[in-house]
Amino acid sequence: MVSDFPLRPGETRRLAGEAEQRALGAALAGALPAGAALFLEGELGAGKTTLTQGLVGALGFAEPVTSPTYALMNLYPAPSGQVLHVDAYRVRDVAELYEMDLAELIEASRLSVIEWGEALYADYPQAPVLLLEHLEGDPEARQVTRRR
């Protein structure tokens, strides 16, 4: 069942720590329809993978969820459908990802989470974009803003 998306475009929310980052991920899992893509942006350590852990966990995957920085793509076989997790940070040209069957993997997935995917925005115009940022003065807190 798809619920309302937890952030409106342009809305910003403070997340007090990792538990709230994971809780937002879980809320996103319930709000995104099957086959959806979600873009996550933010500097290193801003909480993109932590948010993804909450999202993938809410879809029933109980094993560790890690950043795909070096593998570029991780697949998580969740009970409600496969989740694709992409990290495009080290990709010079998005054609590299398409050569790795990105389009087919997205199509076959319950949900696709793409970090650092600015070059793919035009290909997935309906996909929400979330920016995660550190908050000065509180090393545990993050700020998340829905860009679209």
Coordinates of C-alpha atoms in Angstrom, one line a residue:
M1 CA 0.0 0.0 0.0
V2 CA 1.4 3.4 -1.0
S3 CA 1.0 6.2 1.5
D4 CA 1.6 9.9 1.2
F5 CA 5.2 10.9 0.5
P6 CA 6.7 12.2 3.8
L7 CA 8.1 15.4 2.3
R8 CA 6.7 17.9 -0.1
P9 CA 9.0 19.4 -2.8
G10 CA 11.0 22.2 -1.1
E11 CA 10.3 21.0 2.4
T12 CA 13.2 20.5 4.9
R13 CA 13.2 18.3 8.0
R14 CA 15.7 17.9 10.8
L15 CA 16.7 14.3 11.7
A16 CA 18.1 14.0 15.2
G17 CA 20.2 10.9 14.5
E18 CA 20.5 7.5 12.8
A19 CA 17.2 6.2 14.2
E20 CA 15.3 9.1 12.6
Q21 CA 17.2 8.7 9.3
R22 CA 16.2 5.0 9.2
A23 CA 12.6 5.9 10.2
L24 CA 12.4 8.3 7.3
G25 CA 13.7 5.6 5.0
A26 CA 10.9 3.3 6.3
A27 CA 8.3 5.9 5.6
L28 CA 9.7 6.3 2.1
A29 CA 9.4 2.6 1.5
G30 CA 5.7 2.9 2.2
A31 CA 5.2 6.0 0.1
L32 CA 7.0 4.9 -3.1
P33 CA 5.1 2.7 -5.5
A34 CA 6.5 -0.5 -7.0
G35 CA 9.1 0.3 -9.7
A36 CA 9.9 3.8 -8.3
A37 CA 13.3 5.4 -8.2
L38 CA 14.6 7.7 -5.5
F39 CA 17.7 9.9 -5.8
L40 CA 19.8 10.8 -2.7
E41 CA 22.3 13.6 -2.7
G42 CA 24.7 14.9 0.0
E43 CA 28.3 15.0 1.0
L44 CA 30.1 11.9 2.3
G45 CA 28.7 10.7 5.6
A46 CA 25.5 12.7 5.3
G47 CA 23.3 9.7 5.9
K48 CA 22.4 8.4 2.4
T49 CA 23.2 4.8 3.2
T50 CA 21.6 5.0 6.7
L51 CA 18.4 6.2 5.2
T52 CA 18.6 3.4 2.6
Q53 CA 19.1 0.9 5.4
G54 CA 15.7 2.0 6.9
L55 CA 14.0 1.8 3.5
V56 CA 15.4 -1.6 2.6
G57 CA 14.7 -2.9 6.1
A58 CA 11.1 -1.8 5.9
L59 CA 10.7 -3.8 2.7
G60 CA 11.7 -6.9 4.7
F61 CA 15.4 -7.3 4.0
A62 CA 17.1 -8.3 7.3
E63 CA 20.8 -8.5 6.3
P64 CA 23.3 -5.7 6.3
V65 CA 22.8 -2.9 3.8
T66 CA 26.1 -1.2 2.8
S67 CA 27.2 1.6 0.5
P68 CA 27.8 0.4 -3.0
T69 CA 30.7 2.9 -3.5
Y70 CA 33.1 0.4 -4.9
A71 CA 30.7 -2.2 -6.4
L72 CA 28.6 0.7 -7.9
M73 CA 25.4 -1.4 -7.5
N74 CA 24.0 -3.6 -4.7
L75 CA 20.9 -5.7 -5.1
Y76 CA 18.9 -6.6 -2.0
P77 CA 16.3 -9.5 -2.5
A78 CA 13.7 -8.2 -0.1
P79 CA 10.5 -10.2 0.3
S80 CA 8.4 -7.5 -1.2
G81 CA 10.7 -7.3 -4.2
Q82 CA 14.3 -6.6 -5.2
V83 CA 15.8 -3.3 -4.1
L84 CA 18.6 -1.8 -6.3
H85 CA 21.1 0.5 -4.6
V86 CA 23.4 2.5 -6.9
D87 CA 26.3 4.8 -6.0
A88 CA 27.2 6.8 -9.1
Y89 CA 29.9 8.9 -7.3
R90 CA 32.8 7.3 -9.1
V91 CA 31.1 7.0 -12.5
R92 CA 32.6 9.3 -15.1
D93 CA 29.8 8.8 -17.6
V94 CA 26.3 7.4 -16.9
A95 CA 26.7 5.2 -20.0
E96 CA 28.9 3.0 -17.8
L97 CA 25.8 2.3 -15.6
Y98 CA 23.6 1.6 -18.6
E99 CA 26.3 -0.8 -19.8
M100 CA 25.8 -2.6 -16.5
D101 CA 22.1 -3.0 -17.3
L102 CA 20.9 -0.1 -15.1
A103 CA 17.6 0.4 -17.0
E104 CA 16.8 -3.3 -16.8
L105 CA 17.7 -3.5 -13.2
I106 CA 15.5 -0.5 -12.3
E107 CA 12.6 -2.0 -14.3
A108 CA 13.0 -5.4 -12.4
S109 CA 13.2 -3.8 -9.0
R110 CA 10.6 -3.0 -6.4
L111 CA 12.5 0.2 -5.7
S112 CA 15.8 1.8 -6.9
V113 CA 17.8 4.1 -4.7
I114 CA 20.4 6.1 -6.5
E115 CA 23.1 8.1 -4.7
W116 CA 25.0 10.9 -6.6
G117 CA 22.7 10.4 -9.6
E118 CA 22.4 14.0 -11.0
A119 CA 23.3 12.8 -14.5
L120 CA 20.3 10.5 -14.4
Y121 CA 17.6 13.0 -13.3
A122 CA 16.4 13.6 -16.9
D123 CA 16.0 9.9 -17.5
Y124 CA 13.8 9.5 -14.4
P125 CA 11.8 12.8 -14.2
Q126 CA 9.2 11.5 -11.7
A127 CA 11.8 10.3 -9.2
P128 CA 12.0 12.4 -6.0
V129 CA 15.4 13.9 -5.1
L130 CA 16.4 14.2 -1.5
L131 CA 19.4 16.2 -0.3
L132 CA 20.9 15.1 3.1
E133 CA 23.2 17.5 4.9
H134 CA 25.2 17.6 8.2
L135 CA 24.0 20.2 10.7
E136 CA 26.7 22.4 12.3
G137 CA 27.2 21.9 16.0
D138 CA 25.5 18.5 16.2
P139 CA 27.5 15.6 14.7
E140 CA 24.5 13.2 14.9
A141 CA 21.9 15.5 13.3
R142 CA 21.1 15.7 9.6
Q143 CA 18.9 17.9 7.5
V144 CA 16.9 16.4 4.6
T145 CA 15.4 18.6 1.9
R146 CA 13.2 17.3 -0.9
R147 CA 14.5 19.0 -4.1
R148 CA 11.8 17.6 -6.3

